[in-house]
Coordinates of C-alpha atoms in Angstrom, one line a residue:
X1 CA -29.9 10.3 12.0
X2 CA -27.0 8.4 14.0
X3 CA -25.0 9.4 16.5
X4 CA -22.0 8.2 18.2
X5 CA -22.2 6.9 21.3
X6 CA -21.2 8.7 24.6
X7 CA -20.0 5.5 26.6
X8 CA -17.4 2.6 25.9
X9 CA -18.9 -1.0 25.1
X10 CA -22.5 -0.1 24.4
X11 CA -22.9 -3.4 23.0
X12 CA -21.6 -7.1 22.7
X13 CA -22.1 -8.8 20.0
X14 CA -21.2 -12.4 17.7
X15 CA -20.7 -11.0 13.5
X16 CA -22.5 -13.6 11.5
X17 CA -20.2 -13.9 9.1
X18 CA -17.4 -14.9 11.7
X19 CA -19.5 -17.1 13.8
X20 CA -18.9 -20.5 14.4
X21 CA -20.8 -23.7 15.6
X22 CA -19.8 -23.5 19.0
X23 CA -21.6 -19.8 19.3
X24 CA -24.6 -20.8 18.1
X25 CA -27.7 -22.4 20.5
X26 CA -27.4 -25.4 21.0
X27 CA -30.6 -28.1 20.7
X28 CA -32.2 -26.8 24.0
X29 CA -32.1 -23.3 22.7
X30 CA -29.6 -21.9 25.3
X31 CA -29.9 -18.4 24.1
X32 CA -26.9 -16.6 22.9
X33 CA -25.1 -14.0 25.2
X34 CA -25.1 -10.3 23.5
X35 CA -26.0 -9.8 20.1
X36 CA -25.7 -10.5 16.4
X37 CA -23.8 -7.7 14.3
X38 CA -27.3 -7.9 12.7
X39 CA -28.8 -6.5 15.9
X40 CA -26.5 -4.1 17.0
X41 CA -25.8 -2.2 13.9
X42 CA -30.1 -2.3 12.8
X43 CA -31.1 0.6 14.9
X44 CA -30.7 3.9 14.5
X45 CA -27.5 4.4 16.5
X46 CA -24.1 4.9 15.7
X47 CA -21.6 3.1 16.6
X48 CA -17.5 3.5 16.4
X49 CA -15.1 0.7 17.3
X50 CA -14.8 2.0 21.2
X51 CA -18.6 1.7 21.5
X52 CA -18.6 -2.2 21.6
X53 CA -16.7 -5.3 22.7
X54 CA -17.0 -8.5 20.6
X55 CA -17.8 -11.7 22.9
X56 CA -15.3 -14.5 22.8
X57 CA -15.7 -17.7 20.3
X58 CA -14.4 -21.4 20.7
X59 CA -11.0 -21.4 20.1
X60 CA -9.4 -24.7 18.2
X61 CA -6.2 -23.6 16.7
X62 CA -3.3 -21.9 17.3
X63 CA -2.8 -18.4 17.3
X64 CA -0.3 -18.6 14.4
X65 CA -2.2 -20.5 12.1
X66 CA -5.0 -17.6 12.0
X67 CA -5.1 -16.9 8.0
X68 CA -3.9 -13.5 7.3
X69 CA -4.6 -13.8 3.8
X70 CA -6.9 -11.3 1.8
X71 CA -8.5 -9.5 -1.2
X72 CA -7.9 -6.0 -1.3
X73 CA -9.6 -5.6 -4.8
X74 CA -11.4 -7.5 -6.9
X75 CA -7.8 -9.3 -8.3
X76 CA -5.3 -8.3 -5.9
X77 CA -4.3 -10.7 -3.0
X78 CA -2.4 -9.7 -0.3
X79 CA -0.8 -12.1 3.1
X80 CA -1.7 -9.2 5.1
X81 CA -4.6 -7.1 6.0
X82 CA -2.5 -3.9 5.8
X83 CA -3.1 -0.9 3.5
X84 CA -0.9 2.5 4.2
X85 CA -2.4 5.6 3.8
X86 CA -1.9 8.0 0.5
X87 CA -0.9 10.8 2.9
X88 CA 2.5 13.4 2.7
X89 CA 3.2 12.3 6.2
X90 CA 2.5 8.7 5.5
X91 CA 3.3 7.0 2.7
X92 CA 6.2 7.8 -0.3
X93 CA 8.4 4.7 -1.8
X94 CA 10.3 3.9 1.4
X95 CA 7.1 3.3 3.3
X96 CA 5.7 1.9 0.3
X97 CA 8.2 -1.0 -0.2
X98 CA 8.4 -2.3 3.2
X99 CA 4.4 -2.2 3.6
X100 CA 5.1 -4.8 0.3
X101 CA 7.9 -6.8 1.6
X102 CA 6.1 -7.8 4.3
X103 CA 2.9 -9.0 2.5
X104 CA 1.0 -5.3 2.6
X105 CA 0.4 -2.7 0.1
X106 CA 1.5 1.1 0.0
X107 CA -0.5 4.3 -1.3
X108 CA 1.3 6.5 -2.3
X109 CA 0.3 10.1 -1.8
X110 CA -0.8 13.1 -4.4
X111 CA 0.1 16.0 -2.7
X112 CA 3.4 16.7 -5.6
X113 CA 3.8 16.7 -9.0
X114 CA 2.7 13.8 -11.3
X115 CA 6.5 13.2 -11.8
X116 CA 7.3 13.5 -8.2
X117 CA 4.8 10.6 -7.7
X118 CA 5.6 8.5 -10.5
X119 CA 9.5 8.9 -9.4
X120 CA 8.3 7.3 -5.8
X121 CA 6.2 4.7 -8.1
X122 CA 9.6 3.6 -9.8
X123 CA 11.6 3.5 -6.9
X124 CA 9.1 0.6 -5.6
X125 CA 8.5 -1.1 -8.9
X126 CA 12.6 -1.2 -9.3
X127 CA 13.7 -1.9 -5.9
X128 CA 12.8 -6.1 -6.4
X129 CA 12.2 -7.5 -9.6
X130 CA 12.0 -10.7 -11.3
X131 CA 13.8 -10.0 -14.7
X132 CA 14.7 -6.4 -14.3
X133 CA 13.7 -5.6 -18.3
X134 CA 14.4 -1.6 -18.2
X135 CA 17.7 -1.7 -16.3
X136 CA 20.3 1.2 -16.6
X137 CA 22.6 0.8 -19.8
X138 CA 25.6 2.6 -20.3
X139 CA 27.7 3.0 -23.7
X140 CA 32.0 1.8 -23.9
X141 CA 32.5 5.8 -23.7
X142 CA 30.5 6.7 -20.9
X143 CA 32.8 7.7 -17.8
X144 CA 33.2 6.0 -13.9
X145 CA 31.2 9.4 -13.3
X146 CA 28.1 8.5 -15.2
X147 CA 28.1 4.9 -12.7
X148 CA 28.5 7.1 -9.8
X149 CA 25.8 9.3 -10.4
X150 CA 23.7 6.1 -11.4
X151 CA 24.5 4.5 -7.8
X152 CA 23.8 7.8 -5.8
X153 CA 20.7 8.6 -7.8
X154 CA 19.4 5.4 -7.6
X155 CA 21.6 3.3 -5.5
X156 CA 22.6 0.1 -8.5
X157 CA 26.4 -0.2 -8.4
X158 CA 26.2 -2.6 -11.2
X159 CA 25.4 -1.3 -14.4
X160 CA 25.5 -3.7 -18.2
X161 CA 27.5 -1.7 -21.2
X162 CA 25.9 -1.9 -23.9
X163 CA 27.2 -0.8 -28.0
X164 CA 24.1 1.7 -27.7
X165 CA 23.9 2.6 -23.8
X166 CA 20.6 1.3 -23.8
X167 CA 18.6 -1.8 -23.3
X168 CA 18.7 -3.4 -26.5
X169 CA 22.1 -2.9 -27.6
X170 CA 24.8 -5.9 -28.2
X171 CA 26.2 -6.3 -24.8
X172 CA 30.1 -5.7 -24.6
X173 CA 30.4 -5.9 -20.5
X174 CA 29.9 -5.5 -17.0
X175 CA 31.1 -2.6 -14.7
X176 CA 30.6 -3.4 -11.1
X177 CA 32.0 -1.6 -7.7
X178 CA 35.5 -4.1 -7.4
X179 CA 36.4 -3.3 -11.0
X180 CA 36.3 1.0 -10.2
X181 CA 37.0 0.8 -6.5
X182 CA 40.2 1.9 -6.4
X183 CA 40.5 4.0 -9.7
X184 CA 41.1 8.0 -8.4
X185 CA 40.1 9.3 -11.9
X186 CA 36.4 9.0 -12.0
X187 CA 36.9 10.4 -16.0
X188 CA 38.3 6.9 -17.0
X189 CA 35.5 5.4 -19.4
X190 CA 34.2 2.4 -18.7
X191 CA 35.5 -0.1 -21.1
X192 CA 38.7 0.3 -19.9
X193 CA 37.9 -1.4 -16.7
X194 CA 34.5 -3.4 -17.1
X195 CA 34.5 -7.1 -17.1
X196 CA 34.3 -8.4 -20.7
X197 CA 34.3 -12.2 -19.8
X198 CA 30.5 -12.9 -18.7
X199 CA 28.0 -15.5 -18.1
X200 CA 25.0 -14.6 -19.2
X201 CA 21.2 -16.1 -19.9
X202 CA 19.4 -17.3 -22.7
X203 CA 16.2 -15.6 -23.9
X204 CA 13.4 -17.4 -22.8
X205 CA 14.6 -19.2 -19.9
X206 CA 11.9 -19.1 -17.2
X207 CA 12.9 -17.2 -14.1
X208 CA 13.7 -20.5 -11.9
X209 CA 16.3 -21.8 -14.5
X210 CA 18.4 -18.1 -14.4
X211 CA 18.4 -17.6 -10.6
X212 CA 19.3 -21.1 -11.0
X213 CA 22.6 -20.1 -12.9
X214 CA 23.1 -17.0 -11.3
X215 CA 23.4 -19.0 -8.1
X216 CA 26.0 -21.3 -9.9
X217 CA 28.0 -18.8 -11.2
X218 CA 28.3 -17.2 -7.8
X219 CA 27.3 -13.1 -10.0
X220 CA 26.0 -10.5 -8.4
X221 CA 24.2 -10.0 -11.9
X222 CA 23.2 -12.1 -14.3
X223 CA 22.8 -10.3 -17.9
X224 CA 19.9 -12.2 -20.1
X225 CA 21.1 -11.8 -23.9
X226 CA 18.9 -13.2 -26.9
X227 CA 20.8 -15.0 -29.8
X228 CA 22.5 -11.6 -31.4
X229 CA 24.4 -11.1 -27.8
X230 CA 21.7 -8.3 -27.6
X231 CA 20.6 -7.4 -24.2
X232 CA 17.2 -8.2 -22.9
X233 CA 16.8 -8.3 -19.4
X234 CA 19.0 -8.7 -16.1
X235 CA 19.1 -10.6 -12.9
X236 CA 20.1 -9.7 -9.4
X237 CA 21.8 -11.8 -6.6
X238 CA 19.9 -9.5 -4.3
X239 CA 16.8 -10.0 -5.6
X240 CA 17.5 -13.6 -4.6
X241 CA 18.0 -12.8 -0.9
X242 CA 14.7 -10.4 -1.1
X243 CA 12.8 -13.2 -1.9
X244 CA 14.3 -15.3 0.9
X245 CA 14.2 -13.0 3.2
X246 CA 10.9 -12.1 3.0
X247 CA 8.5 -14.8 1.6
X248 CA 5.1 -13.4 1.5
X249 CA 6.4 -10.5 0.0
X250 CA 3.2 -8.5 -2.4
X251 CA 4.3 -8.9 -5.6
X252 CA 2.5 -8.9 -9.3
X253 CA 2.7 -11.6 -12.1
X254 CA 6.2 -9.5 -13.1
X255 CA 7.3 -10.6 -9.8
X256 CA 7.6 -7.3 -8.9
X257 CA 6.5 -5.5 -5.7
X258 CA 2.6 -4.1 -5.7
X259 CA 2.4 -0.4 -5.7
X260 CA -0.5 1.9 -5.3
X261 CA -1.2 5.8 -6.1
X262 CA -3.7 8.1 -5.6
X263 CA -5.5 10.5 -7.6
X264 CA -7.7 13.6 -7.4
X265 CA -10.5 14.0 -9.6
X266 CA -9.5 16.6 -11.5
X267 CA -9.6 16.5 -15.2
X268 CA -5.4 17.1 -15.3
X269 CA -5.7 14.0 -12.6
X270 CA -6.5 11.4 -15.9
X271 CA -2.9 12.9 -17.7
X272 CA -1.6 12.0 -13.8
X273 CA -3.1 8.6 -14.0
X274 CA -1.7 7.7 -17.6
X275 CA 2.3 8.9 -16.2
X276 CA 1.4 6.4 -13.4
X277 CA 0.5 3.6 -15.2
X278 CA 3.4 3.9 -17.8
X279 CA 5.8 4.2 -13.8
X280 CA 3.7 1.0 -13.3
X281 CA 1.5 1.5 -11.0
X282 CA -0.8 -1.8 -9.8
X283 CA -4.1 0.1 -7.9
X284 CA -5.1 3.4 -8.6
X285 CA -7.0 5.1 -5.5
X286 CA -9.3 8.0 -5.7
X287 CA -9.1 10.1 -2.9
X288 CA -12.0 12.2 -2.5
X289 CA -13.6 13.0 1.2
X290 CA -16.8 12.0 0.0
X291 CA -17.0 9.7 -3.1
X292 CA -20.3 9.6 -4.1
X293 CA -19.9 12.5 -7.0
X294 CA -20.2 13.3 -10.6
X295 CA -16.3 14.1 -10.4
X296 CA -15.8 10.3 -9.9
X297 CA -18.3 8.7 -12.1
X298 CA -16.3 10.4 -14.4
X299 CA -12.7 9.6 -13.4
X300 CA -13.9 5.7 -12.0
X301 CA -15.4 5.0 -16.1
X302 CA -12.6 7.1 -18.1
X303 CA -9.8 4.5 -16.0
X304 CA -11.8 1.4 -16.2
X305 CA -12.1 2.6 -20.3
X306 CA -8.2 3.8 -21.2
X307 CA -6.5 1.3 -18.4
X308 CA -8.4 -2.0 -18.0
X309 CA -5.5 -3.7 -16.4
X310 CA -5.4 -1.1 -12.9
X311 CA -7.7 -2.0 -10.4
X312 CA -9.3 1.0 -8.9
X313 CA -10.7 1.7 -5.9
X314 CA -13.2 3.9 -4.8
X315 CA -14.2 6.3 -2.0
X316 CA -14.7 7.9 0.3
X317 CA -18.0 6.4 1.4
X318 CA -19.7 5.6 4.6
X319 CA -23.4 4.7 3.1
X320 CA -24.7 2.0 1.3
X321 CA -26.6 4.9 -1.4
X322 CA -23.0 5.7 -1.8
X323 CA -21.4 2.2 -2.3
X324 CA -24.2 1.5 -4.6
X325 CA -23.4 4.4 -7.1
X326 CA -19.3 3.2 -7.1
X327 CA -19.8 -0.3 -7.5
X328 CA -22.4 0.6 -10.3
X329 CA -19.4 3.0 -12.0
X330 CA -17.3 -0.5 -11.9
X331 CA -14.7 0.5 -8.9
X332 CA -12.7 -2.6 -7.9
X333 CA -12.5 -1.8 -4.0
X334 CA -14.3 0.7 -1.5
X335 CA -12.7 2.8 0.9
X336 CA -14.8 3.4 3.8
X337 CA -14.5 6.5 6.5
X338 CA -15.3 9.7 6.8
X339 CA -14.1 12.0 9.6
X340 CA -13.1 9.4 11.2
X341 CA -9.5 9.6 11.8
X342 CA -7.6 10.6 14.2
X343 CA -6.2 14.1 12.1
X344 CA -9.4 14.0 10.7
X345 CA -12.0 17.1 11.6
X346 CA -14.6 16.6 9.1
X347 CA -17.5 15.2 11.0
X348 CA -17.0 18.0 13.2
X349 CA -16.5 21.0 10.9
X350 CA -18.9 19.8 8.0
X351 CA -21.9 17.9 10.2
X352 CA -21.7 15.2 7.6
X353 CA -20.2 11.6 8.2
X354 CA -21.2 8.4 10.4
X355 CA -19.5 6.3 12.8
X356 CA -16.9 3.9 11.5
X357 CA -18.2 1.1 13.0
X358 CA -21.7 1.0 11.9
X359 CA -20.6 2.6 8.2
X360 CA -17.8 -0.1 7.8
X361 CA -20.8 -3.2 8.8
X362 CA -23.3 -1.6 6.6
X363 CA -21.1 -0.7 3.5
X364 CA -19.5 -4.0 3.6
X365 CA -22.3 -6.2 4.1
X366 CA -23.8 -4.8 0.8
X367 CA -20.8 -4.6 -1.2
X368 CA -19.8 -8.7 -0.2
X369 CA -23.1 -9.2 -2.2
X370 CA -21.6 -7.8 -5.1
X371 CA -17.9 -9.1 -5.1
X372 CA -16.0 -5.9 -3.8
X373 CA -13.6 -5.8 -1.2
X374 CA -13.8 -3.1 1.2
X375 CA -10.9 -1.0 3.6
X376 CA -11.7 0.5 6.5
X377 CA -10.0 4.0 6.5
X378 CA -9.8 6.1 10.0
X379 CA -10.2 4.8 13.6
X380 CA -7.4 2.2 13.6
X381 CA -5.3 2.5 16.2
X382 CA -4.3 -0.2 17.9
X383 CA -4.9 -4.3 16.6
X384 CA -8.2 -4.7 18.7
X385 CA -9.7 -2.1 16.6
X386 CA -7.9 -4.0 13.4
X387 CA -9.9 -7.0 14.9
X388 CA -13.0 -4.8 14.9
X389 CA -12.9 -3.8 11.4
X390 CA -12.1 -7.2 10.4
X391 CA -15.2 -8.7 12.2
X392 CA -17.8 -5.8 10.6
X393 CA -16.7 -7.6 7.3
X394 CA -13.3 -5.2 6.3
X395 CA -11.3 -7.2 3.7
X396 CA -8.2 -4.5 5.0
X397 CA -7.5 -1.6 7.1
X398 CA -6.0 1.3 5.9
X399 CA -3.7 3.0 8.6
X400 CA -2.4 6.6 8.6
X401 CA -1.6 7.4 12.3
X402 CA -0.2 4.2 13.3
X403 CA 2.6 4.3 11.1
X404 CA 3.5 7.8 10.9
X405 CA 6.5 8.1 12.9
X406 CA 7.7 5.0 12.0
X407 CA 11.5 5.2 10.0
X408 CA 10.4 4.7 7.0
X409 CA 7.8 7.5 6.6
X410 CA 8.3 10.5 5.5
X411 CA 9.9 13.8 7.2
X412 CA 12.9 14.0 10.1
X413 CA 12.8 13.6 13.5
X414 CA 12.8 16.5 16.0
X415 CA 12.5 16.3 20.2
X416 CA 10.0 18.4 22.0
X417 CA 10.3 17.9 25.7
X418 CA 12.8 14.9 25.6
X419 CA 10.7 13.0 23.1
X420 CA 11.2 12.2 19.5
X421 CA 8.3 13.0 17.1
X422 CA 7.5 13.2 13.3
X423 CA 4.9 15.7 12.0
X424 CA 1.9 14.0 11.1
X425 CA -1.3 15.9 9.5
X426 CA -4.6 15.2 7.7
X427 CA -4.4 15.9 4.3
X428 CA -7.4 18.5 5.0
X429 CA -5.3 20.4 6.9
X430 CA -4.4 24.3 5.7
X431 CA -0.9 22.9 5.9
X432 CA -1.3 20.0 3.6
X433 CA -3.7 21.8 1.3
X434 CA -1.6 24.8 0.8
X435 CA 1.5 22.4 -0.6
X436 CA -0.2 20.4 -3.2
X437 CA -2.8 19.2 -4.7
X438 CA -4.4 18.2 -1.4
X439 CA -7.5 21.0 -1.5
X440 CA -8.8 18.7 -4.9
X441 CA -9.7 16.0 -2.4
X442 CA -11.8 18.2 -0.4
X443 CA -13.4 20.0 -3.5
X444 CA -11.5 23.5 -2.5
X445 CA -9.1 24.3 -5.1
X446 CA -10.7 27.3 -6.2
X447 CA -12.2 28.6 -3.4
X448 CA -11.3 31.7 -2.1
X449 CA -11.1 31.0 1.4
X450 CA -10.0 27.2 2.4
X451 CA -12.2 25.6 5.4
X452 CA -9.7 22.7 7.2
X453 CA -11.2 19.7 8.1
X454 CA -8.4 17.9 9.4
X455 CA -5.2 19.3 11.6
X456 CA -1.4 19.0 12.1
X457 CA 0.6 17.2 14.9
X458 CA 2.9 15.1 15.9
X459 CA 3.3 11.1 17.1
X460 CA 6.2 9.3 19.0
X461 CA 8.7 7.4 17.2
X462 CA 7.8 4.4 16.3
X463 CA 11.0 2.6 14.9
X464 CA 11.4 0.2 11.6
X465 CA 8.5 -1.0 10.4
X466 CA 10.9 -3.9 10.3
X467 CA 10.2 -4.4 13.8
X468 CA 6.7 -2.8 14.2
X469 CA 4.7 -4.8 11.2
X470 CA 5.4 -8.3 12.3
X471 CA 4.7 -7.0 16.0
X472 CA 1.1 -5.7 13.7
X473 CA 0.8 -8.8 12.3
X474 CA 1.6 -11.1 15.0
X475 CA -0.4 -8.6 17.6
X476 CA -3.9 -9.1 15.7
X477 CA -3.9 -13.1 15.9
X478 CA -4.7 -13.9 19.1
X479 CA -7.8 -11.4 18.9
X480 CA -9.4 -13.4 16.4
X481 CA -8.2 -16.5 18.1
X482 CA -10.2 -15.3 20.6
X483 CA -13.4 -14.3 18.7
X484 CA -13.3 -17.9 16.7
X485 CA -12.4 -17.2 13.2
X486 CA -9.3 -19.0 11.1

């Protein structure tokens, strides 16, 4: 049995896999201050991230040339460490896009309906693209209406017309916002003032040689036809500025942005997982409180069989009896935590879980033998505990409460007492459970009375994540300049 401890900094210690030369003894066996992660996490204590301090390392390089760089699954690199959290107060497509542009990776939550989550899925798969290759068509008859409600529905101004209205079709013009600005009767159809005079793309050019003429041409869109005039794909001057502005930007061999969604493990949940993949969806996450189950075995080996391509990632688990059974099923990742977030009330109410830190060193250690990255889910909040994950051999850290509140998660602001809050809540909550699907995580659907193992509150504004990821991301270097590692 473990338990957590009662007192701050218990222990000091040097992780083995981060040590370097300078921290070891030297040749007249000066012995080395605190202990190895080895030594602290072998006894029969638990231990959370506030219940040790890591000693500091010899420093030779610069804070900012610390790599960020990571694994997140078995195939999926990311430039940051950063994985949000599939919760309703958390993550949806806004959230999800930014935790991308800036070299992360968004979860986005279950608690709707499977086309309520692949919608959120689109809107991140569409929002940057390489060649855009399902882009909206309209026909010569279709009204200034029809682009109207495509820009409000899904904010393109610009939209190809095509003989057929549809990807495909021979391509007879261009409607952007200066050639409808100023028309009053939004029932004028479209050919009567899209541009007809284009340049376009040849089929097969490689991406480099069409920004290349989009630049020249000085478009806002570049249409890609193939030798019939037919249209194939399209190309956006924005897309252009995305990829200046933000260079380490998560994106997939379409050159679009990475997108993850998680599942239950219900049997409906595999019809939930096909819609996803079809919205193109990148990594799959089951989200179960406690992962080691039939109900996954089952749902890990029927993805892995009908969708080789999505990398899927496994949990909840905080043993390495647990990991062992996942990796075994063929998961691509682990998440690791249980009970111990901040909303999170399960170690409490159920008796059953084990202190991050010790879980995340022992879970990790055995799965880096094996080839599978793990994230460290609950107890992250602030970048010295990012550090700590990091050091007990985390590949990422998957964050709920510190970026709830943020702008671009989900739900409005209110004040209470002069201060502005968003709602935040663990999806084992009676709130959360009693609006979706959230209950399948915890194994309650059915049951007749619903047992909470997580609550609802409230955090503090938190801003842009344009602001508050590169404070994240800068804020967690000099840590591990500190500790030693590069």
């Amino acid at each position: 049995r473990e338990s957590p401890g009662k007192r701050r900094h218990r222990g000091h210690f040097h992780s083995p896999e981060i040590m370097c030369p300078a921290m070891r003894p030297d040749e007249d066996d000066v012995p080395l201050d605190g202990m190895s992660g080895d030594e602290l996490f072998s006894g029969r204590d638990g231990y959370t991230y506030s219940d040790y301090i890591i000693l500091p390392g010899h420093i030779t390089f610069d804070a900012q040339d610390v790599t960020l760089d990571t694994y997140v699954t078995r195939k999926v690199k990311l430039h940051l460490p950063f994985v949000s959290s599939p919760m309703d107060t958390v993550t949806e497509s806004q959230m999800a896009i930014h935790m991308a542009l800036y070299g992360g990776l968004g979860i986005i939550h279950c608690n709707n309906t499977m086309e309520e989550q692949c919608a959120e899925v689109r809107k991140v798969k569409r929002f940057e693209n390489g060649f855009i290759l399902d882009p909206f068509c309209l026909p010569p008859t279709a009204t200034l209406a029809e682009v109207d409600a495509i820009k409000h529905k899904h904010g393109f101004s610009g939209v190809p017309i095509t003989d057929s209205g549809k990807l495909g079709g021979k391509l007879l013009g261009f409607v952007a916002t200066r050639d409808h600005d100023f028309v009053k009767d939004r029932s004028t159809v479209v050919k009567e003032v899209m541009t007809q005079q284009l340049v376009t793309a040849p089929e097969g050019c490689s991406l480099e040689q069409a920004n290349k003429i989009l630049t020249d041409s000085k478009k806002g869109k570049l249409p890609v036809v193939n030798k019939s005039g037919e249209l194939v794909a399209l190309i956006s001057r924005r897309d252009l500025r995305k990829n200046r502005d933000y260079p380490h930007a998560s994106k997939g061999a379409s050159k679009r942005l990475l997108v993850g969604a998680s599942i239950h493990t219900r049997p409906e949940d595999k019809t939930r997982v096909a819609m996803l993949v079809e919205a193109g969806v990148d990594v799959v996450v089951i989200d179960s409180s406690q992962g080691n189950s039939r109900y996954q075995e089952e749902m890990v080996k029927h993805i892995k069989a009908t969708h080789p391509d999505v990398q899927v990632v496994g949990g909840n688990v905080v043993c390495v009896s647990q990991a062992k059974n996942l990796i075994a099923w063929g998961v691509d990742a682990l998440r690791i935590g249980m009970g111990s977030g901040s909303i999170c009330t399960t170690q409490e109410v159920m008796a059953v879980g084990r202190p991050q830190a010790t879980a995340v060193y022992h879970v990790c250690k055995y799965a880096r033998k094996h080839g599978v990255p793990c994230w460290a889910d609950g107890g992250i909040s602030n970048v010295g505990k990012i550090s700590k994950a990091l050091a007990c051999g985390a590949s990422a850290v998957m964050m709920g409460s510190m970026l709830a509140g943020t702008d671009e998660a989900p739900g409005e602001y209110f004040y209470k007492d002069g201060v502005r809050l968003k709602t935040y809540r663990g999806m084992g909550s009676i709130d959360a459970m009693s609006k979706g699907t959230s209950a399948d995580r915890y194994f309650s659907t059915d049951a007749a009375v619903r047992v909470a193992q997580g609550v609802s509150g409230a955090v503090a504004d938190k801003g842009s994540l344009k602001r508050y990821l590169p404070y994240l991301s800068t804020g967690f270097c000099p840590p591990l300049q500190d500790i030693g590692p590069q």
